[in-house]
PDB file of C-alpha atoms in Angstrom:
ATOM      1  CA  MET A   1      -6.329 -89.023  69.692  1.00  0.00           C
ATOM      2  CA  ASP A   2      -6.032 -85.706  71.444  1.00  0.00           C
ATOM      3  CA  PRO A   3      -8.277 -82.985  69.973  1.00  0.00           C
ATOM      4  CA  LEU A   4      -5.610 -80.335  70.559  1.00  0.00           C
ATOM      5  CA  GLN A   5      -2.871 -82.142  68.648  1.00  0.00           C
ATOM      6  CA  PHE A   6      -3.601 -80.255  65.437  1.00  0.00           C
ATOM      7  CA  ILE A   7      -3.573 -76.826  67.099  1.00  0.00           C
ATOM      8  CA  VAL A   8      -0.688 -77.142  69.552  1.00  0.00           C
ATOM      9  CA  PRO A   9       2.198 -79.603  69.287  1.00  0.00           C
ATOM     10  CA  LEU A  10       1.898 -81.463  72.599  1.00  0.00           C
ATOM     11  CA  GLY A  11       4.847 -83.825  72.399  1.00  0.00           C
ATOM     12  CA  TRP A  12       7.013 -81.646  74.612  1.00  0.00           C
ATOM     13  CA  VAL A  13       4.303 -81.584  77.314  1.00  0.00           C
ATOM     14  CA  ASP A  14       4.336 -85.388  77.417  1.00  0.00           C
ATOM     15  CA  ALA A  15       8.118 -85.314  77.727  1.00  0.00           C
ATOM     16  CA  ILE A  16       8.075 -83.051  80.793  1.00  0.00           C
ATOM     17  CA  GLY A  17       4.674 -84.132  82.122  1.00  0.00           C
ATOM     18  CA  GLU A  18       5.958 -86.558  84.720  1.00  0.00           C
ATOM     19  CA  TYR A  19       8.104 -83.808  86.281  1.00  0.00           C
ATOM     20  CA  LEU A  20       5.341 -81.181  86.442  1.00  0.00           C
ATOM     21  CA  PRO A  21       3.948 -82.249  89.856  1.00  0.00           C
ATOM     22  CA  PHE A  22       7.422 -81.940  91.390  1.00  0.00           C
ATOM     23  CA  ALA A  23       7.975 -78.536  89.784  1.00  0.00           C
ATOM     24  CA  ILE A  24       4.585 -77.329  91.002  1.00  0.00           C
ATOM     25  CA  PHE A  25       5.277 -78.622  94.512  1.00  0.00           C
ATOM     26  CA  ALA A  26       8.677 -76.900  94.603  1.00  0.00           C
ATOM     27  CA  LEU A  27       7.192 -73.616  93.388  1.00  0.00           C
ATOM     28  CA  VAL A  28       4.355 -73.825  95.918  1.00  0.00           C
ATOM     29  CA  VAL A  29       6.939 -74.198  98.702  1.00  0.00           C
ATOM     30  CA  VAL A  30       8.931 -71.231  97.352  1.00  0.00           C
ATOM     31  CA  ASN A  31       5.642 -69.330  97.042  1.00  0.00           C
ATOM     32  CA  GLY A  32       5.108 -69.807 100.771  1.00  0.00           C
ATOM     33  CA  ILE A  33       8.513 -68.246 101.427  1.00  0.00           C
ATOM     34  CA  THR A  34       7.862 -65.287  99.133  1.00  0.00           C
ATOM     35  CA  ARG A  35       4.411 -64.904 100.693  1.00  0.00           C
ATOM     36  CA  HIS A  36       6.085 -64.460 104.094  1.00  0.00           C
ATOM     37  CA  GLN A  37       8.586 -61.979 102.642  1.00  0.00           C
ATOM     38  CA  ALA A  38       5.794 -59.992 100.974  1.00  0.00           C
ATOM     39  CA  HIS A  39       3.859 -59.793 104.231  1.00  0.00           C
ATOM     40  CA  LYS A  40       6.956 -58.591 106.095  1.00  0.00           C
ATOM     41  CA  SER A  41       7.531 -55.974 103.386  1.00  0.00           C
ATOM     42  CA  HIS A  42       3.932 -54.757 103.564  1.00  0.00           C
ATOM     43  CA  THR A  43       4.069 -54.564 107.367  1.00  0.00           C
ATOM     44  CA  ARG A  44       7.355 -52.657 107.261  1.00  0.00           C
ATOM     45  CA  ASN A  45       6.034 -50.197 104.665  1.00  0.00           C
ATOM     46  CA  ALA A  46       2.859 -49.605 106.672  1.00  0.00           C
ATOM     47  CA  ASP A  47       4.866 -49.057 109.882  1.00  0.00           C
ATOM     48  CA  ASP A  48       7.003 -46.476 108.075  1.00  0.00           C
ATOM     49  CA  GLY A  49       3.849 -44.563 107.171  1.00  0.00           C
ATOM     50  CA  ASP A  50       3.922 -45.511 103.503  1.00  0.00           C
ATOM     51  CA  GLU A  51       0.295 -45.618 102.406  1.00  0.00           C
ATOM     52  CA  ASN A  52       1.116 -46.939  98.938  1.00  0.00           C
ATOM     53  CA  LEU A  53       2.167 -50.534  99.297  1.00  0.00           C
ATOM     54  CA  THR A  54       3.784 -52.180  96.299  1.00  0.00           C
ATOM     55  CA  ARG A  55       3.376 -55.721  95.097  1.00  0.00           C
ATOM     56  CA  HIS A  56       6.226 -58.064  95.911  1.00  0.00           C
ATOM     57  CA  LEU A  57       7.584 -58.851  92.425  1.00  0.00           C
ATOM     58  CA  PRO A  58       9.037 -62.334  93.135  1.00  0.00           C
ATOM     59  CA  HIS A  59       5.754 -63.403  94.717  1.00  0.00           C
ATOM     60  CA  THR A  60       3.700 -62.111  91.795  1.00  0.00           C
ATOM     61  CA  ALA A  61       6.020 -63.790  89.275  1.00  0.00           C
ATOM     62  CA  LEU A  62       5.758 -67.081  91.156  1.00  0.00           C
ATOM     63  CA  ASN A  63       1.970 -66.865  91.160  1.00  0.00           C
ATOM     64  CA  VAL A  64       1.952 -66.421  87.378  1.00  0.00           C
ATOM     65  CA  ALA A  65       4.461 -69.266  86.925  1.00  0.00           C
ATOM     66  CA  LEU A  66       2.333 -71.549  89.094  1.00  0.00           C
ATOM     67  CA  VAL A  67      -0.793 -70.840  87.054  1.00  0.00           C
ATOM     68  CA  VAL A  68       1.106 -71.539  83.806  1.00  0.00           C
ATOM     69  CA  LEU A  69       2.496 -74.810  85.195  1.00  0.00           C
ATOM     70  CA  GLY A  70      -0.980 -75.746  86.388  1.00  0.00           C
ATOM     71  CA  LEU A  71      -2.367 -75.215  82.895  1.00  0.00           C
ATOM     72  CA  LEU A  72       0.424 -77.365  81.454  1.00  0.00           C
ATOM     73  CA  PHE A  73      -0.432 -80.035  84.014  1.00  0.00           C
ATOM     74  CA  VAL A  74      -4.019 -79.993  82.687  1.00  0.00           C
ATOM     75  CA  LEU A  75      -2.668 -80.975  79.268  1.00  0.00           C
ATOM     76  CA  HIS A  76      -0.697 -83.855  80.770  1.00  0.00           C
ATOM     77  CA  HIS A  77      -3.145 -85.175  83.387  1.00  0.00           C
ATOM     78  CA  LEU A  78      -6.657 -83.799  82.941  1.00  0.00           C
ATOM     79  CA  HIS A  79      -8.311 -84.657  86.250  1.00  0.00           C
ATOM     80  CA  GLY A  80      -5.413 -83.843  88.567  1.00  0.00           C
ATOM     81  CA  GLY A  81      -4.475 -80.835  86.475  1.00  0.00           C
ATOM     82  CA  LEU A  82      -7.947 -79.314  86.687  1.00  0.00           C
ATOM     83  CA  ILE A  83      -8.029 -79.645  90.459  1.00  0.00           C
ATOM     84  CA  MET A  84      -4.500 -78.254  90.759  1.00  0.00           C
ATOM     85  CA  THR A  85      -5.243 -75.340  88.438  1.00  0.00           C
ATOM     86  CA  ALA A  86      -8.452 -74.530  90.318  1.00  0.00           C
ATOM     87  CA  LEU A  87      -6.493 -74.381  93.581  1.00  0.00           C
ATOM     88  CA  LEU A  88      -3.709 -72.299  92.038  1.00  0.00           C
ATOM     89  CA  LEU A  89      -6.179 -69.868  90.464  1.00  0.00           C
ATOM     90  CA  THR A  90      -7.953 -69.574  93.815  1.00  0.00           C
ATOM     91  CA  MET A  91      -4.629 -68.737  95.430  1.00  0.00           C
ATOM     92  CA  PHE A  92      -3.880 -66.212  92.670  1.00  0.00           C
ATOM     93  CA  VAL A  93      -7.232 -64.434  93.029  1.00  0.00           C
ATOM     94  CA  ALA A  94      -7.016 -64.503  96.836  1.00  0.00           C
ATOM     95  CA  ASP A  95      -3.610 -62.813  96.611  1.00  0.00           C
ATOM     96  CA  ILE A  96      -5.088 -60.036  94.482  1.00  0.00           C
ATOM     97  CA  PHE A  97      -7.862 -59.340  96.966  1.00  0.00           C
ATOM     98  CA  GLU A  98      -5.579 -59.671  99.989  1.00  0.00           C
ATOM     99  CA  TYR A  99      -3.190 -57.123  98.487  1.00  0.00           C
ATOM    100  CA  GLU A 100      -6.065 -54.696  98.038  1.00  0.00           C
ATOM    101  CA  ALA A 101      -7.129 -55.306 101.646  1.00  0.00           C
ATOM    102  CA  ARG A 102      -3.579 -54.534 102.847  1.00  0.00           C
ATOM    103  CA  GLN A 103      -3.688 -51.256 100.918  1.00  0.00           C
ATOM    104  CA  VAL A 104      -6.958 -50.277 102.602  1.00  0.00           C
ATOM    105  CA  GLU A 105      -5.513 -51.145 106.013  1.00  0.00           C
ATOM    106  CA  ALA A 106      -2.397 -49.069 105.361  1.00  0.00           C
ATOM    107  CA  ARG A 107      -4.403 -46.141 103.999  1.00  0.00           C
ATOM    108  CA  ASN A 108      -6.692 -46.088 107.047  1.00  0.00           C
ATOM    109  CA  GLY A 109      -3.874 -46.545 109.558  1.00  0.00           C
ATOM    110  CA  LEU A 110      -5.066 -49.980 110.692  1.00  0.00           C
ATOM    111  CA  ALA A 111      -2.826 -52.841 111.737  1.00  0.00           C
ATOM    112  CA  ILE A 112      -1.725 -54.994 108.811  1.00  0.00           C
ATOM    113  CA  GLU A 113      -3.311 -58.426 109.177  1.00  0.00           C
ATOM    114  CA  ARG A 114      -2.073 -61.712 107.833  1.00  0.00           C
ATOM    115  CA  PRO A 115      -3.564 -62.668 104.449  1.00  0.00           C
ATOM    116  CA  LYS A 116      -5.828 -65.374 105.877  1.00  0.00           C
ATOM    117  CA  SER A 117      -7.716 -66.378 102.736  1.00  0.00           C
ATOM    118  CA  ALA A 118      -4.553 -66.493 100.640  1.00  0.00           C
ATOM    119  CA  LEU A 119      -2.829 -68.589 103.322  1.00  0.00           C
ATOM    120  CA  THR A 120      -5.765 -71.008 103.334  1.00  0.00           C
ATOM    121  CA  ALA A 121      -5.660 -71.281  99.541  1.00  0.00           C
ATOM    122  CA  TRP A 122      -1.880 -71.765  99.709  1.00  0.00           C
ATOM    123  CA  GLY A 123      -2.302 -74.537 102.288  1.00  0.00           C
ATOM    124  CA  LEU A 124      -4.786 -76.406 100.113  1.00  0.00           C
ATOM    125  CA  ALA A 125      -2.554 -75.997  97.053  1.00  0.00           C
ATOM    126  CA  PHE A 126       0.434 -77.218  99.094  1.00  0.00           C
ATOM    127  CA  LEU A 127      -1.412 -80.328 100.266  1.00  0.00           C
ATOM    128  CA  TYR A 128      -2.684 -81.213  96.794  1.00  0.00           C
ATOM    129  CA  ALA A 129       0.687 -80.524  95.160  1.00  0.00           C
ATOM    130  CA  ALA A 130       2.344 -82.789  97.742  1.00  0.00           C
ATOM    131  CA  TYR A 131      -0.296 -85.452  97.062  1.00  0.00           C
ATOM    132  CA  GLN A 132       0.312 -85.271  93.302  1.00  0.00           C
ATOM    133  CA  ALA A 133       4.099 -85.186  93.575  1.00  0.00           C
ATOM    134  CA  PHE A 134       4.484 -87.935  96.162  1.00  0.00           C
ATOM    135  CA  PHE A 135       1.547 -90.176  95.272  1.00  0.00           C
ATOM    136  CA  GLU A 136       3.716 -93.298  95.091  1.00  0.00           C
ATOM    137  CA  PHE A 137       4.333 -92.951  98.835  1.00  0.00           C
ATOM    138  CA  VAL A 138       0.626 -92.440  99.551  1.00  0.00           C
ATOM    139  CA  ALA A 139      -0.622 -95.101  97.116  1.00  0.00           C
ATOM    140  CA  PRO A 140      -0.465 -98.123  99.489  1.00  0.00           C
ATOM    141  CA  PHE A 141      -2.570 -96.317 102.092  1.00  0.00           C
ATOM    142  CA  TRP A 142      -4.875 -94.870  99.445  1.00  0.00           C
ATOM    143  CA  GLU A 143      -5.587 -98.333  98.023  1.00  0.00           C
ATOM    144  CA  LEU A 144      -6.728 -99.501 101.454  1.00  0.00           C
ATOM    145  CA  VAL A 145      -9.373 -96.775 101.502  1.00  0.00           C
ATOM    146  CA  VAL A 146     -10.488 -96.822  97.883  1.00  0.00           C
TER     147      VAL A 146
END
């Protein structure tokens, strides 16, 4: 018996639960593409002398969608979902701070650096999302270790 079953109808989460790791993996890959586009946009704006950088809307929307999917994955698979959500929230928070750092760099006329912490968080989220989505390919090797 699930303690949340009386508050939230969870039947639809069970129906889509097996597809959530693949959706998260696909969105993490697309997030990497939008991350690159956002960095190019910030660099271009800073080179043009624009001190007020703007957030890249597709990238921000993908970050929010990833956090929501991660929370849904928690309802379907508690252990894997908690790890995935922790990584996605880390990536989300790192993006917030990296955006603020890019604004400071643009305001002070410094060179725009790559968002290193957000890229590291993205890499960890990518690896874990790939592990969750394609576990059946990793399972024979994993069983040798564990």
